[in-house]
PDB file of C-alpha atoms and ligand atoms in Angstrom:
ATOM      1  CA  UNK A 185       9.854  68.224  53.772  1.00 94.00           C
ATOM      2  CA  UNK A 186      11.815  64.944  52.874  1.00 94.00           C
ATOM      3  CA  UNK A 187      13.683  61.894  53.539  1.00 94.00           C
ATOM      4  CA  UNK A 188      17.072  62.284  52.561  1.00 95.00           C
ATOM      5  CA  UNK A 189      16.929  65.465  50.817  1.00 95.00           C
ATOM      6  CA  UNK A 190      15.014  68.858  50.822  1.00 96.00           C
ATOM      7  CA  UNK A 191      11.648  68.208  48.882  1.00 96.00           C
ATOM      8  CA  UNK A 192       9.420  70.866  49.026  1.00 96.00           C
ATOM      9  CA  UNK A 193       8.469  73.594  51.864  1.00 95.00           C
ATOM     10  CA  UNK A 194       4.989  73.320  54.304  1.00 96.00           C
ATOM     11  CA  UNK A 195       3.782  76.312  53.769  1.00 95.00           C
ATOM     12  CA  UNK A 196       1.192  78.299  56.337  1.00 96.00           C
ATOM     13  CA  UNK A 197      -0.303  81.834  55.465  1.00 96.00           C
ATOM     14  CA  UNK A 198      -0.306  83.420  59.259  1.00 94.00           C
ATOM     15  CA  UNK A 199      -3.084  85.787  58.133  1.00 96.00           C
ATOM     16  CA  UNK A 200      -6.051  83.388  56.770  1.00 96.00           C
ATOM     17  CA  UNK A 201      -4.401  80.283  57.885  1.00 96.00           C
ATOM     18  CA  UNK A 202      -4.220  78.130  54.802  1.00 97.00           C
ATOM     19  CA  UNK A 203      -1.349  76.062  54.373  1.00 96.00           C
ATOM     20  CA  UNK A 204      -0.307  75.179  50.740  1.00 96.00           C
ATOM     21  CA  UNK A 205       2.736  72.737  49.095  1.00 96.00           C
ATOM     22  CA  UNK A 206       5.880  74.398  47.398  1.00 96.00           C
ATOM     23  CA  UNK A 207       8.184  71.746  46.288  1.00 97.00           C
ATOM     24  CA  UNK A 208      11.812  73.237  46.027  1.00 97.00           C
ATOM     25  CA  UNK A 209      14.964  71.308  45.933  1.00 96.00           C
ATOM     26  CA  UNK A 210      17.032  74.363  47.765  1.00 95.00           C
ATOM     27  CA  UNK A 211      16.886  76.733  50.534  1.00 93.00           C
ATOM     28  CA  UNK A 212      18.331  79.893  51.965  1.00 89.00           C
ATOM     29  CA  UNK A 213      17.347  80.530  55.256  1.00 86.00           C
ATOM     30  CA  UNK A 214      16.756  84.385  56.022  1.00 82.00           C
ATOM     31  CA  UNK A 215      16.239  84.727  59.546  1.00 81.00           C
ATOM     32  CA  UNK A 216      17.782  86.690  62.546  1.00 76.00           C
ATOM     33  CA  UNK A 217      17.331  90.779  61.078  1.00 81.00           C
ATOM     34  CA  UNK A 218      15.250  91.631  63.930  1.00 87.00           C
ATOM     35  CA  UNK A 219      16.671  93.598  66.620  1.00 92.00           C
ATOM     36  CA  UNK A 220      16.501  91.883  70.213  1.00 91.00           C
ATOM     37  CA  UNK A 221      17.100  95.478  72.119  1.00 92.00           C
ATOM     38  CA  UNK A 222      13.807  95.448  74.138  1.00 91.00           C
ATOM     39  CA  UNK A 223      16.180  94.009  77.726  1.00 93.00           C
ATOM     40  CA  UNK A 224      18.071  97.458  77.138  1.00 94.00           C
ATOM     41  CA  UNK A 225      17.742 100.103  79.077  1.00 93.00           C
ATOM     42  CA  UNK A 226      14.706 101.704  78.017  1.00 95.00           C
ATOM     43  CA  UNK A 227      16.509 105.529  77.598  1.00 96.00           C
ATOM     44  CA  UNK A 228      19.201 103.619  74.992  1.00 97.00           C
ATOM     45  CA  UNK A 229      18.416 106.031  71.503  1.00 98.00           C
ATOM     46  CA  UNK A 230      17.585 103.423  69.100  1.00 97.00           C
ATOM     47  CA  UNK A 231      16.574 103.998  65.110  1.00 96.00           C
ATOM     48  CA  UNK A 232      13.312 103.305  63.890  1.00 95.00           C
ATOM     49  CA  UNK A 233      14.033  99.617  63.652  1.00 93.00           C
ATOM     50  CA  UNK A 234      15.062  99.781  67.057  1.00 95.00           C
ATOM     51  CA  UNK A 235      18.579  98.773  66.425  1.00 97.00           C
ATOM     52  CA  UNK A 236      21.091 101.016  68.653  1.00 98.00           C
ATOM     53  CA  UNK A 237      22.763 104.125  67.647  1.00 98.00           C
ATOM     54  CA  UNK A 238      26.571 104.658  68.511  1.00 98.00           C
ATOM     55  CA  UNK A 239      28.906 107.155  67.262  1.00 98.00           C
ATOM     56  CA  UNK A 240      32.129 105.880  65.258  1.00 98.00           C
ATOM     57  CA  UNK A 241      33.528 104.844  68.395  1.00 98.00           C
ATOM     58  CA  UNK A 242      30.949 102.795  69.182  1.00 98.00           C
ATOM     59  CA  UNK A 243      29.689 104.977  72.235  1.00 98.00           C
ATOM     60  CA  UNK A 244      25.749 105.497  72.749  1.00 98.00           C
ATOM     61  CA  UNK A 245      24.333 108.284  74.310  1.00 98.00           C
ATOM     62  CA  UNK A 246      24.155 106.827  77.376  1.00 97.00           C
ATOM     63  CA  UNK A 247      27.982 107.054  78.998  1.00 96.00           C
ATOM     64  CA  UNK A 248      29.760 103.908  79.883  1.00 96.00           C
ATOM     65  CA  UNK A 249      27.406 101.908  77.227  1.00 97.00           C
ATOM     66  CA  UNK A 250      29.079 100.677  74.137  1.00 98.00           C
ATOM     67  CA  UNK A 251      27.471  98.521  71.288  1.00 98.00           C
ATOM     68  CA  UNK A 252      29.233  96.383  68.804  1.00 98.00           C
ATOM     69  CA  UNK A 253      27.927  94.165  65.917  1.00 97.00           C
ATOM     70  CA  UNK A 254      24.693  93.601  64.488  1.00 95.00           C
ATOM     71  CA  UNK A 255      22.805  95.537  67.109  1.00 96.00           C
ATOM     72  CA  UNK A 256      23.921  98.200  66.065  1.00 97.00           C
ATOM     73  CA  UNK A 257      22.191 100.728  64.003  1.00 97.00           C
ATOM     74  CA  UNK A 258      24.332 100.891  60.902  1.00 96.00           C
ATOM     75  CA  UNK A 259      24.771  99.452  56.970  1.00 95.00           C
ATOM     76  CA  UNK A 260      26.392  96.616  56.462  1.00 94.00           C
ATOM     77  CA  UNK A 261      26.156  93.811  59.628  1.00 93.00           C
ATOM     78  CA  UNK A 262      28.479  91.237  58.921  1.00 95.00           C
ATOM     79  CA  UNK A 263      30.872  88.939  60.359  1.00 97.00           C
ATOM     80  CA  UNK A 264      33.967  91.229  59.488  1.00 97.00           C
ATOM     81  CA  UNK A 265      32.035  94.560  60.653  1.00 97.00           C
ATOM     82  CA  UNK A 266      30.805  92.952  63.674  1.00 98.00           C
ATOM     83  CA  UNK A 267      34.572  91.845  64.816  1.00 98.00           C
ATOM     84  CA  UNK A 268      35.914  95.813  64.050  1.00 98.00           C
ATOM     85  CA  UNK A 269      32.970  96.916  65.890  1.00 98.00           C
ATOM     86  CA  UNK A 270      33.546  95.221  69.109  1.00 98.00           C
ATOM     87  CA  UNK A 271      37.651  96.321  69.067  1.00 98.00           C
ATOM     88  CA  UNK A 272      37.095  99.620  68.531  1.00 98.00           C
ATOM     89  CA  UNK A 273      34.165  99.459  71.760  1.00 98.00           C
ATOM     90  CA  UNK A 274      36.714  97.455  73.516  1.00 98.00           C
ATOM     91  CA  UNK A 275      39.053 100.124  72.975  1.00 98.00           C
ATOM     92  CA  UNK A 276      36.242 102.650  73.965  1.00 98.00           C
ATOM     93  CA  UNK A 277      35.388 101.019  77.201  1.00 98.00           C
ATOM     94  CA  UNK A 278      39.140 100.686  78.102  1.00 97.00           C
ATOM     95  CA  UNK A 279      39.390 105.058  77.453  1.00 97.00           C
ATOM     96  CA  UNK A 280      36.478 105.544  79.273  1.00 97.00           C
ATOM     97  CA  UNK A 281      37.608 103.295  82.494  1.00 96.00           C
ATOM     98  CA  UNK A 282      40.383 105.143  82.261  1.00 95.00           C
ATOM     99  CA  UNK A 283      38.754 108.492  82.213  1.00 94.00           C
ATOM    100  CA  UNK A 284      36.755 107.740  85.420  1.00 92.00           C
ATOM    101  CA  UNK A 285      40.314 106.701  87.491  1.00 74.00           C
ATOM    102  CA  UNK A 286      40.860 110.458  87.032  1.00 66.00           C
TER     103      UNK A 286
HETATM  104  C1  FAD B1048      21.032  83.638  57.979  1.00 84.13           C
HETATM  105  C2  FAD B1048      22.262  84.505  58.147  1.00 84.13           C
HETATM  106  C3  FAD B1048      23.327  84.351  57.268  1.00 84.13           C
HETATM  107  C4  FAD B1048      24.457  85.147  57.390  1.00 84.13           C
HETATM  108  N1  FAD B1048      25.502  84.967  56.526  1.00 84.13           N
HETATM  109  C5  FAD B1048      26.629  85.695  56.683  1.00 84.13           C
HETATM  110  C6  FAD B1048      27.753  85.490  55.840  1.00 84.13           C
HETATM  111  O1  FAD B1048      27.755  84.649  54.939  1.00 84.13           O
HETATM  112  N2  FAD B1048      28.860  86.252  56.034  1.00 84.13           N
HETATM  113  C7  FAD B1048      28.930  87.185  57.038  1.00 84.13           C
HETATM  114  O2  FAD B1048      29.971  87.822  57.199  1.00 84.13           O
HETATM  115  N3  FAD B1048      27.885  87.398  57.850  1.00 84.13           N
HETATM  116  C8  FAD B1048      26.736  86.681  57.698  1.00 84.13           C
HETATM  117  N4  FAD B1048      25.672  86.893  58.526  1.00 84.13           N
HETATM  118  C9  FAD B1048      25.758  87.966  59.508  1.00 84.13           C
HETATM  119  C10 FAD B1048      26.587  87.546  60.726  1.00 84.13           C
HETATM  120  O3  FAD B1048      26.078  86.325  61.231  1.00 84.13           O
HETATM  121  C11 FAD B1048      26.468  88.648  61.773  1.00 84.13           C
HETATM  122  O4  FAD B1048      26.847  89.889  61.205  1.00 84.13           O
HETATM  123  C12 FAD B1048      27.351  88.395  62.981  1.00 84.13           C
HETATM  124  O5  FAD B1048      27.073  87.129  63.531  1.00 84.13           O
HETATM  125  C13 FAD B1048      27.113  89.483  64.020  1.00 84.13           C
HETATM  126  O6  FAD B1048      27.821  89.187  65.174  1.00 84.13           O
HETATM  127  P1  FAD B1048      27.326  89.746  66.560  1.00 84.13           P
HETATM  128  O7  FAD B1048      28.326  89.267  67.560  1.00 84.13           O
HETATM  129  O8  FAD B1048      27.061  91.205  66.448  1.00 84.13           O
HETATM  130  O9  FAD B1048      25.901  89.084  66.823  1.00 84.13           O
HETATM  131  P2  FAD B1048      25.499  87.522  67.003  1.00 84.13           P
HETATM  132  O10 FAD B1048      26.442  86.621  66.228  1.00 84.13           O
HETATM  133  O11 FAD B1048      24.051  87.496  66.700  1.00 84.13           O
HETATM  134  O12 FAD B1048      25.779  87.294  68.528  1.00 84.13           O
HETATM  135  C14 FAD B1048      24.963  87.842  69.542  1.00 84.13           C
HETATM  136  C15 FAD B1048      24.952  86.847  70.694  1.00 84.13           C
HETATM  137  O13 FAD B1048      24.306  87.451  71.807  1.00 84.13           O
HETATM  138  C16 FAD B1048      23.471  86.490  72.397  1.00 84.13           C
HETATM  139  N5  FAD B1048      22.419  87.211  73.134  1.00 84.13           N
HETATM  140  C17 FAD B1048      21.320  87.822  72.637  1.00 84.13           C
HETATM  141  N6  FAD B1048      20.611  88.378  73.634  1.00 84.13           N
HETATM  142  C18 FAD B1048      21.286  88.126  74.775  1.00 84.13           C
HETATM  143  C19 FAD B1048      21.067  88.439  76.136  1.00 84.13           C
HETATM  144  N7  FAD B1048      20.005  89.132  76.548  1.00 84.13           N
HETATM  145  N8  FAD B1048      21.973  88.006  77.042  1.00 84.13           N
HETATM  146  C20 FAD B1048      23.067  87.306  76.653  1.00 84.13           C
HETATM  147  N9  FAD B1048      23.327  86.968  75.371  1.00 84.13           N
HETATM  148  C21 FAD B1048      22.448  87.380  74.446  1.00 84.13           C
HETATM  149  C22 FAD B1048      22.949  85.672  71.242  1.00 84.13           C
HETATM  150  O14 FAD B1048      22.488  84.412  71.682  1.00 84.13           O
HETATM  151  C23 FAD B1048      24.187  85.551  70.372  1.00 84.13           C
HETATM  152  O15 FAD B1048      24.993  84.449  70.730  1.00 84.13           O
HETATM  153  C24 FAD B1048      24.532  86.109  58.413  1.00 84.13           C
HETATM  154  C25 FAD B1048      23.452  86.247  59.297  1.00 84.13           C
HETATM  155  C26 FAD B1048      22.332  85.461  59.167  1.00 84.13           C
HETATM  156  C27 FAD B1048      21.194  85.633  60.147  1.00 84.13           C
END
């Protein structure tokens, strides 16, 4: 809530509905740490938060499937893990296409 600046938050209690008033005059907005896996192939091994588990080289158990970045099952997901993540499964991907020309 406000005009020109942040005033306070609407809040709304999703279990017994009651909304109450916290003024603040800053915010940090902590959203997006939910995996989105559930389009994935069903027999992809995720952890129990149902982010996906690769190997170092950012293969998953199921061959020719690499994840990189913050759906992956793994510490730290940030901008500069996310970016190594997806060159080494680039790399990965460009081994394995190579290993099915024979
Ligand atoms: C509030 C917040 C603050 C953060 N602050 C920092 C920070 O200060 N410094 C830092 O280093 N990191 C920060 N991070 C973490 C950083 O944003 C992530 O680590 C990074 O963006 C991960 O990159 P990614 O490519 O793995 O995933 P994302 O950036 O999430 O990209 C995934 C993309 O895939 C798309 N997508 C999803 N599902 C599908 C689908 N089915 N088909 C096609 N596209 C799809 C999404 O729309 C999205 O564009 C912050 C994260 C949040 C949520």
């Amino acid at each position: 809530e406000g005009e020109k600046e942040l005033t306070g938050l609407s809040l709304k209690n999703v279990k017994t509905g009651e909304r109450e008033h916290l003024p603040v005059s800053g915010l940090f907005i902590y959203v997006g740490f939910a995996p989105e896996t559930a389009y994935l192939p069903g027999n992809l091994e995720r952890d129990a938060q149902g982010f996906i588990v690769t190997d170092t080289e950012m293969r998953t158990n199921v061959p020719g499937i690499f994840a990189a970045g913050d759906i992956r099952s793994k510490l730290c997901r940030q901008v500069i893990t996310a970016a190594g993540d997806g060159a080494t499964a680039a790399q990965s991907a460009f081994v394995f296409l190579e290993q099915l020309d024979g």
